[in-house]
Amino acid sequence: MRDTIVIGAGLSGLMGALALADAGRRPLVLAKGQGAMQWAAGTIDVWGAANGSLRAALGELITTDPGHPYARAGAAGVEAAIDRFRALMESARYPYVGSLERNVLLPTALGALRPAAFFPATMAAGDMRLGGAAHAGPPLLLAGFHELRDFFPPMAAENLTGQGIPARGVYLTLPPIARRLDFNTRVFAQLFDDPAFREDVGRQLRAARGDATRIGLPAVLGLRDPLGAVAHLQALSGAQIFEIPTLPPSVPGMRLFTIFREAIVKAGGRLQIGAEVLRGEGADGALTAVYSAAAAREQTHRANLFLLATGGVAGGGVRTDHTGSTWETALGLPLQAPGGRGEWFAPRFLNEAGHPIYRAGIATNPQLQPLDAAGAVVYRNVAVSGAALAGSDPIRERCYSGMALATGWRAGQILSSEL
Amino acid sequence: MRTIDTDVLVIGGGATGVGVLRDLALRGIRAALVEKGDLTHGTTGRYHGLLHSGGRYVVKDKQSASECAVENEILRRIMPHCLEDTGGFFVVTPADDEAYVPLFLKGCQETGVSVHEIAVREALRREPLLNPRISRAFEVRDGSADSFLATHSNAEDAVRHGAQVLTYHVVTGLERTGDRVTGAVCEDMRSGETVHIHTSYIVNAAGAWAGKIAELAGVKVTVVPGKGTMVAMNHRVLNTVVNRCKPPADGDIIVPIHTVAVIGTTDVHVPDPDVFGIEAWEVERMLSEGEQLVPGISKARVLRAWAGVRPLYKDQDVADDRDIPRTYKLLDHEARDGVKGMISMVGGKWTTYRMMAQEATDAVAAKLGIQAECRTHLEPLPIPAGAERKAGLYWLGKPLAAIEADSSYGHLICECELVTRERVVDAITSGKAANIDDIRRDTRLGMGPCQGGFCTYRAAALWHELKPATPPANDPPHGHAGNSVALLRHFLQERWKGLTVIAWGDQLRQARLDEIIYLDTLGLDLLPAPAPAEQNGAEMVTAHPAIATEYHAA
C-alpha cells in the first residue's frame, strides 16, 4: 500500500507529488490522462494583471481576497514552490528564467503580448521588453512551416508591427529528410531533435534573417534537448532564437510532463495514467480508499493521505449536465458553483470578467481540506489543489500555472507534515 | 452611387431566391439577386436539413405532401451531390397513438407519398439505437440535404448563365412610379454605397422577411415568423431520418446530416424575424422528446443549438401557427393589390423550392411576354469546381475517401469536418466571403465537435495571408491584421451564441479549452482594444439593423 495517493497528473498534482517525494513519501499518482499542461503555453504565469512587482500584487491579493487559492498557498508558499520548480527544471537542463519582480511580455502565435513571470530559457529572447521600451531595435523575424497548421507567422508579425514592434513573418521549406503526410507539433519536435534537420533549418534562417537579430519559431524545437537545439540554431543562423507557444498539443507542456514524471519515479513514486478515479470511500471523516476505472475492471487503492488535483471544468474535475447540476468527479465532494444554467455565462465570449461557471470548485479551509456547504471538513486526510479549488478563474486571471504550482506544492507539504 | 439595370430583380438569397434566379437565367432572362447577408444567411441556412418525402404532411397538409413527393424525386435527379439518401422511418413509439396509423397510410395513398411498412425487427437492425419499444415502422423516401451547397450550386449555375448575385446588399427602398414598382434602392453594406437597381419586374423571395419587403412597396403581406429551434448532436446517432408517426409537434424528428444528427424542432411565433433568441425550455424539449426516438440521447453530447424562422404565410385566421399550411403561395400584387411589377412568393419548404421558383418564373415570364419554358427540373446543377468525385449522392464517408485519395491529411484546416486548406482558400479568394462565418457556410468549417476551437485561428491566418491589404471602408484601427483579428473575434462570438444554451458536460469542457487556446496561449483579449462596434461583430459586415439578428446576444 502506498501511503499517499495523488489524483490528477496536471501541473498541480505533479508538483504535489514532488513535494511528497521530497518529504520522503512515495506517492502514487492516479490520473485519467496526461493532464491539461499539454494544452497550455508552458510558461509559469503568476498574476497577469500585475503592472509592477508580482510579489506586491500577490501580497495585495492575499489581503483583499482571503478565499483565493493563492491565499491558501501563502506568499512564502508561492516563492518556495517556484524555487523548487526551477531547481527541478535546472537539473533537467531545461531552465526557467524570470522573476517575481515583474512580468515579461512574450509574443503569442497571434502576435499579442502575453505576460508571464517565468518561462523556459528557450523563450527568453522573445521578451519584448528587450531593446528598450520604444522597441527601437531591429525588426523581429518570425518563421514557421506551411506544414505546421498551428503557427502562422505573417499574421503574428503584422499584429506585432501594429503594436509598434516591427516584425516580418516567413515560411521555411521543409527539408527533404522530412517528407511525411501529416505533421503536428510533436512530429516537428522530434524532427528538431535531429541535428541534420536543424542544419537545414538553420541555413534557411541565416538566409532569411536580413537585419533581424532575433528570430521567433514555433515552440517545437525538440523534446530531448531543446536548449541545445536553440543553441545550435543560434550558431547556424547568427541570430537569437526564441520559441513561441503554439495551439495544443503544446511541446513545452510535454517536456514538463516528462521531467516531472522522471523525477517522481526516481524518488520512488509511481504514475498510473489511464486510471480515472470514479469514487472514494470514507469512514469517520477520513477517506480510506479510492476506486479507479482500469481497462478491464475497477481497482481499489487504499492510502492514509490523498491529494485531489483533478482540475476544474477543463481538466475534468468539475463536471456539469443539462439540468444545471455541477459535481466533483473523483470523490463527489461538495462544490461551490453558480446556480442554474442561466447564470453560467456572459453574453460575450471575450467578456473581461469571464464566465461564472468557470469559477466552480471546491471550497477549502486554510489547510486546503475540502469543506461542505456548512463549512465543516469533509475528509480530514484530503488536501485539494489547482484548478479544482473554488474562488478563482485561473485562465482569466492568468495564473493557471502559477496557482497550480503554488497550491500543489503547499498541499503536498501540508499532507506530508501537518495532517 | 452605382446603378444596375436588369429585367428582373430577385430579393432574397435563400433557396427560393436563387432557385428563381437560376430559372430566369436558364430561360435567358436578364436577372439580378440581392441578399442582405451571405447566401443562405436566413432560414435556408438554419433548417434541419430534411429532404421531405412528404410524409410529415399527409394528414393535415395534403397539398404540401404531394408537392414534396414530386420534388423529392426531381431534386434527387438534379442535385445528387447535395443530398444523402438516408431513407426515412415513421415509427410509432409508446408515447404515440396507434390510431394515427390508418390516417397516415390513407394520407400517403392520397398524396402519392411512397410508403411501406417494415418489421420492427428490421428497423432496429438498421438503426440499433432506435427505441426498441416502437410498435410499428414505416419506410419513406426522406433524405438529408446540404442547403448551403445546394444554394451555392444554384447561384453558380445562374451566374454561369449571366445572372448577377449581390450579397451584403440590403434593400432600403422600392421605387414606384404610379401604380408600378420600377426599381429598388439598396445599400452595399460592406462599403456603405447606395446602389440603384432599375428593373422591369421584382420577385420578392425574402422568406420570413417578405412582409417587410412588401411594405416598402406599400403592399401588405402577412408573414408569420415561426421560430424553430434545433439542436445538433455530436454523433450521427441515427443514419436514417426518423420521424414520430403522429401529427407534427416539437422534437419529433431526428435528421442525420454530415457528421451530426439534428433534433428538430419547436414552432414559436415571434413578432419579428430579426429578433429572437433560444430559450432553455426549447433545448430541453428537443432532448426529452428525442428520448422517445433514441433512449439516452439527452445524455449524449450536444454540439450546438440554433434557430431559424419559417416564412409561414397567413391568409386567413388560423389559431395555431402549426396549423398554417406548409405549402407556398404566389401573390400577384397587380391582381391582388393593384400594384404592378412585383410578385411575392411566400411560404413553402426547402424541398419545394424549385417548384416555387418555377411557378414564380412562369408568372414573371408571362408578365414580360417571354415564351421560354422551365428547364430546372431537367438540367442537373453544376458540381462545384475541382470536385468531380462529389458526383452522385453524398454519403458519410465521402469526404474522408476524398482526403485519403489525395493523401491530403496534412492540409486539414478543420479536422472535425475534414475541410482542407484548398477549400478554405477557395472560399476566401472567391471574393464572396465577408467573414469566417461565410466561409463556414461554404465549407462547414467550425461546425463539428470543437466548434471552431482550432480552425478559427487557422482560417483567420489564411484570410490574412490571402486577402489584399485594402482597409475596409470603416477603417479598423489596426490595419490589415487588425481585420483578421476582428474576423476571429466575430466568428468566436458567433459560435459562442449557439453554445451557451447547450454548454454542459463535454461541450462545456470544449468551450473551456477554447478559452485556454484563445486567452492563455494566443492572448486574443490582449490585442489592442477593438472599436466598441466590433465587440458585437458589427464591423465585419455592418451595423445595419436589417441583419442585426446576427449580432444580438441570445
Coordinates of N, CA and C in Angstrom, one line a residue, chain B residues 198-384:
Chain B
H198 N -32.5 49.4 -61.5 CA -33.7 49.6 -62.3 C -34.1 48.3 -62.9
T199 N -35.4 48.0 -62.8 CA -35.8 46.7 -63.2 C -37.3 46.7 -63.7
S200 N -37.6 45.8 -64.6 CA -39.0 45.7 -65.1 C -39.9 44.9 -64.1
Y201 N -39.2 44.1 -63.4 CA -40.0 43.2 -62.5 C -39.2 42.8 -61.3
I202 N -40.0 42.7 -60.2 CA -39.3 42.3 -58.9 C -40.0 41.0 -58.4
V203 N -39.2 40.0 -58.0 CA -39.7 38.8 -57.3 C -39.3 39.0 -55.8
N204 N -40.3 39.1 -55.0 CA -40.0 39.1 -53.6 C -39.9 37.7 -53.0
A205 N -38.7 37.3 -52.8 CA -38.5 35.9 -52.3 C -37.7 36.0 -51.0
A206 N -38.2 37.0 -50.2 CA -37.4 37.3 -48.9 C -37.8 36.4 -47.8
G207 N -38.7 35.4 -48.0 CA -39.0 34.4 -47.0 C -39.7 35.1 -45.8
A208 N -39.1 34.9 -44.6 CA -39.7 35.4 -43.4 C -39.7 37.0 -43.4
W209 N -38.9 37.5 -44.3 CA -38.8 39.0 -44.4 C -39.7 39.5 -45.5
A210 N -40.4 38.7 -46.2 CA -41.2 39.1 -47.3 C -42.2 40.2 -47.0
G211 N -42.8 40.1 -45.8 CA -43.7 41.2 -45.4 C -43.0 42.5 -45.3
K212 N -41.8 42.5 -44.8 CA -41.0 43.8 -44.7 C -40.7 44.4 -46.1
I213 N -40.4 43.5 -47.0 CA -40.1 44.0 -48.4 C -41.4 44.5 -49.0
A214 N -42.5 43.8 -48.9 CA -43.8 44.2 -49.5 C -44.2 45.6 -49.0
E215 N -43.9 45.8 -47.7 CA -44.3 47.0 -47.1 C -43.6 48.2 -47.8
L216 N -42.4 48.0 -48.2 CA -41.6 49.0 -48.9 C -42.3 49.4 -50.2
A217 N -43.2 48.5 -50.8 CA -43.9 48.8 -52.0 C -45.3 49.3 -51.6
G218 N -45.6 49.4 -50.3 CA -46.9 49.8 -49.9 C -48.0 48.7 -50.0
V219 N -47.5 47.5 -49.9 CA -48.4 46.3 -50.0 C -48.3 45.5 -48.7
K220 N -49.5 45.0 -48.3 CA -49.5 44.3 -47.1 C -49.4 42.7 -47.4
V221 N -48.4 42.1 -46.8 CA -48.3 40.7 -46.9 C -48.0 40.2 -45.5
T222 N -48.9 39.3 -45.0 CA -48.7 38.9 -43.6 C -47.9 37.6 -43.6
V223 N -46.7 37.7 -43.2 CA -45.9 36.5 -43.0 C -45.7 36.3 -41.5
V224 N -46.0 35.1 -41.0 CA -45.9 34.9 -39.6 C -44.5 34.2 -39.4
P225 N -43.6 34.9 -38.7 CA -42.3 34.2 -38.5 C -42.5 33.1 -37.4
G226 N -42.3 31.9 -37.8 CA -42.4 30.8 -36.9 C -41.1 30.3 -36.5
K227 N -40.6 30.6 -35.3 CA -39.2 30.2 -35.0 C -39.1 28.7 -34.7
G228 N -38.2 28.1 -35.3 CA -37.9 26.7 -35.0 C -36.5 26.5 -34.4
T229 N -36.4 25.9 -33.2 CA -35.1 25.7 -32.6 C -34.7 24.2 -32.9
M230 N -33.4 24.1 -33.2 CA -32.9 22.7 -33.4 C -31.6 22.5 -32.6
V231 N -31.3 21.3 -32.3 CA -30.0 21.0 -31.6 C -29.3 19.9 -32.4
A232 N -28.0 20.1 -32.5 CA -27.2 19.2 -33.3 C -26.4 18.3 -32.2
M233 N -26.5 17.0 -32.4 CA -25.8 16.1 -31.5 C -24.5 15.8 -32.1
N234 N -23.5 15.5 -31.2 CA -22.1 15.2 -31.6 C -22.0 14.0 -32.5
H235 N -22.9 13.1 -32.4 CA -22.7 11.9 -33.3 C -23.9 11.7 -34.2
R236 N -23.8 10.9 -35.2 CA -24.9 10.5 -36.0 C -25.5 9.3 -35.3
V237 N -26.3 9.7 -34.3 CA -27.0 8.6 -33.5 C -27.8 7.7 -34.4
L238 N -28.3 8.3 -35.5 CA -29.1 7.5 -36.5 C -28.5 7.8 -37.9
N239 N -28.6 6.8 -38.8 CA -28.2 7.1 -40.1 C -29.4 7.2 -41.1
T240 N -30.6 7.1 -40.5 CA -31.9 7.2 -41.2 C -32.6 8.4 -40.6
V241 N -33.3 9.2 -41.4 CA -34.2 10.2 -40.8 C -35.3 9.4 -40.1
V242 N -35.6 9.8 -38.8 CA -36.6 9.1 -38.1 C -37.6 10.1 -37.6
N243 N -38.9 9.9 -38.0 CA -40.0 10.8 -37.6 C -40.9 10.0 -36.6
R244 N -41.6 10.7 -35.7 CA -42.6 10.1 -35.0 C -43.9 10.0 -35.9
C245 N -44.6 8.9 -35.8 CA -45.8 8.7 -36.6 C -47.0 9.3 -35.8
K246 N -47.1 10.6 -36.0 CA -48.2 11.3 -35.2 C -48.2 12.7 -35.8
P247 N -49.2 13.5 -35.5 CA -49.3 14.9 -36.0 C -48.0 15.6 -35.7
P248 N -47.5 16.5 -36.6 CA -46.2 17.2 -36.3 C -46.3 17.9 -35.0
A249 N -45.2 17.8 -34.2 CA -45.1 18.5 -32.9 C -43.6 18.8 -32.6
D250 N -43.3 19.4 -31.5 CA -42.0 19.7 -31.1 C -41.1 18.5 -31.0
G251 N -39.9 18.5 -31.5 CA -38.9 17.5 -31.2 C -39.3 16.1 -31.7
D252 N -40.0 16.0 -32.8 CA -40.5 14.7 -33.3 C -39.7 14.1 -34.4
I253 N -38.5 14.7 -34.7 CA -37.7 14.2 -35.9 C -36.2 14.3 -35.6
I254 N -35.5 13.3 -36.0 CA -34.0 13.4 -36.0 C -33.5 13.2 -37.4
V255 N -32.7 14.1 -37.8 CA -32.2 14.1 -39.2 C -30.6 13.9 -39.1
P256 N -30.1 12.8 -39.7 CA -28.6 12.7 -39.7 C -28.1 13.5 -40.9
I257 N -27.2 14.4 -40.7 CA -26.7 15.2 -41.7 C -25.2 15.4 -41.5
H258 N -24.4 15.1 -42.6 CA -23.0 15.1 -42.5 C -22.5 14.4 -41.2
T259 N -21.8 15.0 -40.3 CA -21.2 14.3 -39.2 C -22.1 14.3 -38.0
V260 N -23.3 15.0 -38.1 CA -24.1 15.2 -36.9 C -25.5 14.7 -37.1
A261 N -26.3 14.7 -36.0 CA -27.7 14.4 -36.1 C -28.4 15.5 -35.5
V262 N -29.5 16.0 -36.1 CA -30.2 17.2 -35.7 C -31.6 16.8 -35.2
I263 N -31.9 17.2 -34.0 CA -33.2 17.0 -33.5 C -34.0 18.3 -33.7
G264 N -35.2 18.2 -34.3 CA -36.0 19.4 -34.6 C -37.4 19.1 -34.3
T265 N -38.1 20.1 -34.1 CA -37.9 21.5 -33.9 C -39.1 22.0 -33.2
T266 N -38.9 23.2 -32.6 CA -40.1 23.9 -32.0 C -40.8 24.7 -33.0
D267 N -41.9 25.3 -32.6 CA -42.6 26.2 -33.5 C -43.1 27.3 -32.6
V268 N -42.4 28.4 -32.6 CA -42.8 29.5 -31.7 C -43.0 30.8 -32.5
H269 N -44.2 31.4 -32.3 CA -44.4 32.6 -33.0 C -43.5 33.7 -32.5
V270 N -42.8 34.4 -33.4 CA -42.0 35.6 -32.9 C -42.5 36.8 -33.7
P271 N -42.6 37.9 -33.0 CA -43.1 39.1 -33.7 C -42.3 39.6 -34.8
D272 N -41.0 39.4 -34.8 CA -40.1 40.0 -35.8 C -39.0 38.9 -36.1
P273 N -38.8 38.7 -37.4 CA -37.8 37.7 -37.8 C -36.4 38.0 -37.5
D274 N -36.2 39.3 -37.1 CA -34.8 39.7 -36.8 C -34.5 39.7 -35.3
V275 N -35.5 39.4 -34.5 CA -35.3 39.5 -33.1 C -35.8 38.2 -32.4
F276 N -34.9 37.3 -32.1 CA -35.3 36.1 -31.4 C -34.1 35.5 -30.7
G277 N -34.3 34.8 -29.7 CA -33.3 34.0 -29.0 C -33.7 32.6 -28.8
I278 N -32.9 31.8 -28.3 CA -33.2 30.4 -28.0 C -33.5 30.3 -26.5
E279 N -34.6 29.7 -26.1 CA -34.9 29.5 -24.7 C -34.5 28.1 -24.2
A280 N -34.1 28.1 -23.0 CA -33.6 26.8 -22.4 C -34.7 25.7 -22.5
W281 N -36.0 26.1 -22.4 CA -37.0 25.0 -22.5 C -37.1 24.4 -23.9
E282 N -36.7 25.2 -24.9 CA -36.7 24.6 -26.2 C -35.7 23.5 -26.4
V283 N -34.5 23.8 -25.9 CA -33.5 22.7 -25.9 C -33.9 21.5 -25.1
E284 N -34.4 21.8 -23.9 CA -34.8 20.7 -23.1 C -35.9 19.8 -23.7
R285 N -36.9 20.5 -24.4 CA -37.9 19.8 -25.1 C -37.4 18.9 -26.2
M286 N -36.4 19.5 -27.0 CA -35.8 18.6 -28.0 C -35.2 17.4 -27.4
L287 N -34.5 17.5 -26.3 CA -33.8 16.4 -25.7 C -34.8 15.4 -25.1
S288 N -35.8 15.9 -24.4 CA -36.7 15.0 -23.8 C -37.6 14.3 -24.8
E289 N -38.0 15.0 -25.9 CA -38.8 14.3 -26.9 C -37.9 13.4 -27.7
G290 N -36.6 13.8 -27.9 CA -35.7 12.9 -28.6 C -35.5 11.6 -27.9
E291 N -35.7 11.5 -26.6 CA -35.6 10.3 -25.8 C -36.6 9.2 -26.3
Q292 N -37.8 9.7 -26.8 CA -38.8 8.7 -27.3 C -38.2 8.0 -28.5
L293 N -37.4 8.6 -29.3 CA -36.9 8.0 -30.5 C -35.6 7.3 -30.2
V294 N -34.7 7.9 -29.5 CA -33.4 7.3 -29.2 C -33.2 7.4 -27.6
P295 N -33.5 6.4 -26.9 CA -33.4 6.4 -25.5 C -31.9 6.7 -25.1
G296 N -31.7 7.7 -24.2 CA -30.4 8.1 -23.8 C -29.8 9.2 -24.5
I297 N -30.5 9.7 -25.5 CA -30.0 10.8 -26.3 C -29.8 12.1 -25.5
S298 N -30.6 12.3 -24.4 CA -30.4 13.5 -23.7 C -29.1 13.5 -22.9
K299 N -28.5 12.4 -22.7 CA -27.2 12.3 -22.0 C -26.0 12.4 -23.0
A300 N -26.3 12.4 -24.2 CA -25.2 12.5 -25.2 C -24.8 13.9 -25.4
R301 N -23.7 14.1 -26.1 CA -23.1 15.4 -26.2 C -23.8 16.2 -27.2
V302 N -24.2 17.4 -26.8 CA -24.9 18.3 -27.8 C -23.9 19.3 -28.3
L303 N -23.8 19.5 -29.6 CA -22.8 20.4 -30.1 C -23.2 21.9 -30.1
R304 N -24.5 22.1 -30.4 CA -24.9 23.4 -30.7 C -26.4 23.5 -30.8
A305 N -26.9 24.7 -30.6 CA -28.3 24.9 -30.9 C -28.5 26.1 -31.8
W306 N -29.4 26.1 -32.6 CA -29.7 27.3 -33.4 C -31.2 27.4 -33.7
A307 N -31.6 28.5 -34.3 CA -33.0 28.7 -34.6 C -33.1 29.3 -36.0
G308 N -34.1 29.0 -36.7 CA -34.4 29.7 -37.9 C -35.9 30.1 -37.9
V309 N -36.3 31.0 -38.8 CA -37.7 31.4 -38.8 C -38.4 31.0 -40.1
R310 N -39.4 30.2 -39.9 CA -40.2 29.8 -41.0 C -41.0 30.9 -41.7
P311 N -41.0 30.9 -43.0 CA -41.8 32.0 -43.6 C -43.2 31.6 -43.8
L312 N -44.0 31.4 -42.7 CA -45.3 31.0 -42.9 C -46.2 32.1 -43.4
Y313 N -47.0 31.8 -44.4 CA -47.9 32.8 -45.0 C -49.3 32.6 -44.4
K314 N -49.8 33.7 -43.9 CA -51.1 33.6 -43.2 C -52.1 34.4 -44.0
D315 N -53.0 33.7 -44.7 CA -54.0 34.5 -45.4 C -55.4 34.3 -44.9
Q316 N -55.5 33.6 -43.8 CA -56.8 33.7 -43.0 C -56.5 33.4 -41.6
D317 N -57.5 33.5 -40.7 CA -57.3 33.3 -39.3 C -57.0 31.9 -39.0
V318 N -55.9 31.6 -38.5 CA -55.5 30.3 -38.1 C -55.1 30.3 -36.6
A319 N -55.7 29.5 -35.8 CA -55.5 29.6 -34.4 C -54.0 29.3 -34.0
D320 N -53.5 28.2 -34.5 CA -52.2 27.7 -34.1 C -51.3 27.8 -35.3
D321 N -50.0 28.4 -35.1 CA -49.1 28.5 -36.2 C -48.8 27.2 -36.9
R322 N -48.8 26.1 -36.1 CA -48.6 24.8 -36.7 C -49.7 24.4 -37.7
D323 N -50.9 25.1 -37.6 CA -52.0 24.8 -38.5 C -51.9 25.6 -39.8
I324 N -50.9 26.5 -39.8 CA -50.8 27.2 -41.1 C -50.2 26.3 -42.1
P325 N -50.8 26.2 -43.3 CA -50.3 25.2 -44.3 C -48.8 25.5 -44.6
R326 N -48.1 24.4 -44.9 CA -46.7 24.5 -45.2 C -46.5 24.7 -46.7
T327 N -47.6 24.7 -47.4 CA -47.5 24.9 -48.9 C -47.1 26.4 -49.1
Y328 N -46.9 26.7 -50.4 CA -46.5 28.0 -50.7 C -47.6 28.8 -51.4
K329 N -47.4 30.0 -51.6 CA -48.4 30.9 -52.2 C -47.8 31.9 -53.1
L330 N -48.2 32.1 -54.3 CA -47.7 33.1 -55.2 C -48.7 34.3 -55.1
L331 N -48.2 35.5 -54.7 CA -49.1 36.6 -54.6 C -48.8 37.6 -55.8
D332 N -49.7 37.7 -56.7 CA -49.6 38.7 -57.8 C -50.1 40.0 -57.3
H333 N -49.2 40.9 -57.1 CA -49.7 42.2 -56.4 C -50.5 43.1 -57.4
E334 N -50.4 42.8 -58.7 CA -51.2 43.5 -59.6 C -52.7 43.1 -59.4
A335 N -52.9 41.8 -59.4 CA -54.3 41.3 -59.3 C -54.8 41.6 -57.9
R336 N -53.9 41.4 -56.9 CA -54.3 41.4 -55.5 C -54.4 42.8 -54.9
D337 N -53.4 43.7 -55.3 CA -53.3 45.0 -54.6 C -53.3 46.1 -55.6
G338 N -53.3 45.8 -56.9 CA -53.3 46.9 -57.9 C -51.9 47.5 -58.0
V339 N -50.9 46.8 -57.6 CA -49.5 47.3 -57.7 C -48.8 46.4 -58.8
K340 N -48.4 47.1 -59.9 CA -47.8 46.3 -60.9 C -46.3 46.1 -60.7
G341 N -45.7 45.1 -61.4 CA -44.3 45.0 -61.4 C -43.7 44.2 -60.3
M342 N -44.5 43.5 -59.5 CA -43.9 42.7 -58.4 C -44.8 41.6 -58.0
I343 N -44.2 40.4 -57.8 CA -44.9 39.3 -57.2 C -44.1 38.9 -55.9
S344 N -44.9 38.3 -55.0 CA -44.2 37.7 -53.8 C -44.4 36.2 -53.8
M345 N -43.4 35.5 -53.5 CA -43.5 34.0 -53.3 C -43.3 33.7 -51.9
V346 N -44.3 33.3 -51.2 CA -44.2 33.1 -49.7 C -44.6 31.7 -49.3
G347 N -44.2 31.4 -48.1 CA -44.4 30.1 -47.5 C -43.5 29.0 -48.1
G348 N -44.0 27.8 -48.1 CA -43.2 26.7 -48.7 C -42.2 26.0 -47.9
K349 N -41.5 25.1 -48.5 CA -40.5 24.3 -47.8 C -39.2 24.3 -48.6
W350 N -38.1 24.0 -48.0 CA -36.9 23.9 -48.8 C -37.1 22.9 -49.9
T351 N -37.7 21.7 -49.6 CA -37.9 20.7 -50.5 C -38.6 21.1 -51.8
T352 N -39.5 22.1 -51.6 CA -40.3 22.5 -52.8 C -39.8 23.8 -53.4
Y353 N -38.5 24.2 -53.1 CA -38.1 25.5 -53.6 C -38.1 25.6 -55.1
R354 N -37.7 24.5 -55.8 CA -37.6 24.5 -57.2 C -39.0 24.7 -57.9
M355 N -40.0 24.0 -57.3 CA -41.3 24.2 -57.8 C -41.8 25.6 -57.6
M356 N -41.5 26.2 -56.5 CA -41.9 27.6 -56.2 C -41.2 28.5 -57.2
A357 N -39.9 28.2 -57.4 CA -39.2 29.1 -58.4 C -39.8 29.0 -59.8
Q358 N -40.2 27.8 -60.1 CA -40.7 27.6 -61.5 C -42.0 28.3 -61.6
E359 N -42.9 28.3 -60.6 CA -44.2 29.0 -60.6 C -44.0 30.5 -60.7
A360 N -43.0 30.9 -59.9 CA -42.8 32.4 -59.9 C -42.2 32.8 -61.2
T361 N -41.3 32.0 -61.8 CA -40.7 32.4 -63.0 C -41.7 32.3 -64.2
D362 N -42.6 31.3 -64.1 CA -43.6 31.3 -65.1 C -44.5 32.6 -65.1
A363 N -44.8 33.0 -63.9 CA -45.6 34.2 -63.7 C -44.9 35.4 -64.3
V364 N -43.6 35.5 -64.0 CA -42.8 36.7 -64.4 C -42.7 36.7 -66.0
A365 N -42.4 35.5 -66.5 CA -42.2 35.3 -67.9 C -43.5 35.8 -68.6
A366 N -44.6 35.3 -68.1 CA -45.9 35.7 -68.7 C -46.1 37.2 -68.7
K367 N -45.7 37.9 -67.6 CA -45.8 39.3 -67.5 C -45.0 40.0 -68.5
L368 N -43.8 39.4 -68.7 CA -42.8 40.1 -69.6 C -43.0 39.6 -71.1
G369 N -44.0 38.7 -71.2 CA -44.3 38.2 -72.6 C -43.2 37.4 -73.2
I370 N -42.5 36.6 -72.3 CA -41.5 35.7 -72.7 C -42.0 34.3 -72.8
Q371 N -41.7 33.5 -73.8 CA -42.2 32.2 -74.0 C -41.4 31.1 -73.4
A372 N -40.2 31.3 -73.1 CA -39.3 30.2 -72.7 C -39.8 29.3 -71.7
E373 N -39.6 28.0 -71.8 CA -40.1 27.0 -70.9 C -39.1 26.8 -69.7
C374 N -39.6 26.4 -68.6 CA -38.8 26.0 -67.5 C -37.9 24.8 -67.8
R375 N -36.7 24.8 -67.4 CA -35.8 23.6 -67.6 C -35.1 23.2 -66.3
T376 N -35.5 23.8 -65.2 CA -34.7 23.5 -64.0 C -35.0 22.1 -63.5
H377 N -36.1 21.4 -63.9 CA -36.3 20.0 -63.5 C -35.6 19.1 -64.4
L378 N -35.0 19.6 -65.5 CA -34.3 18.7 -66.4 C -32.8 18.7 -66.3
E379 N -32.3 19.9 -66.0 CA -30.8 20.1 -66.1 C -30.2 20.0 -64.7
P380 N -29.3 19.0 -64.6 CA -28.6 18.9 -63.3 C -27.8 20.2 -62.9
L381 N -27.7 20.4 -61.6 CA -26.9 21.5 -61.1 C -25.4 21.2 -61.3
P382 N -24.7 22.2 -61.5 CA -23.2 22.0 -61.6 C -22.6 21.6 -60.2
I383 N -21.6 20.8 -60.3 CA -20.9 20.4 -59.1 C -19.7 21.4 -59.0
P384 N -19.6 21.9 -57.8 CA -18.5 22.9 -57.6 C -17.2 22.5 -58.2

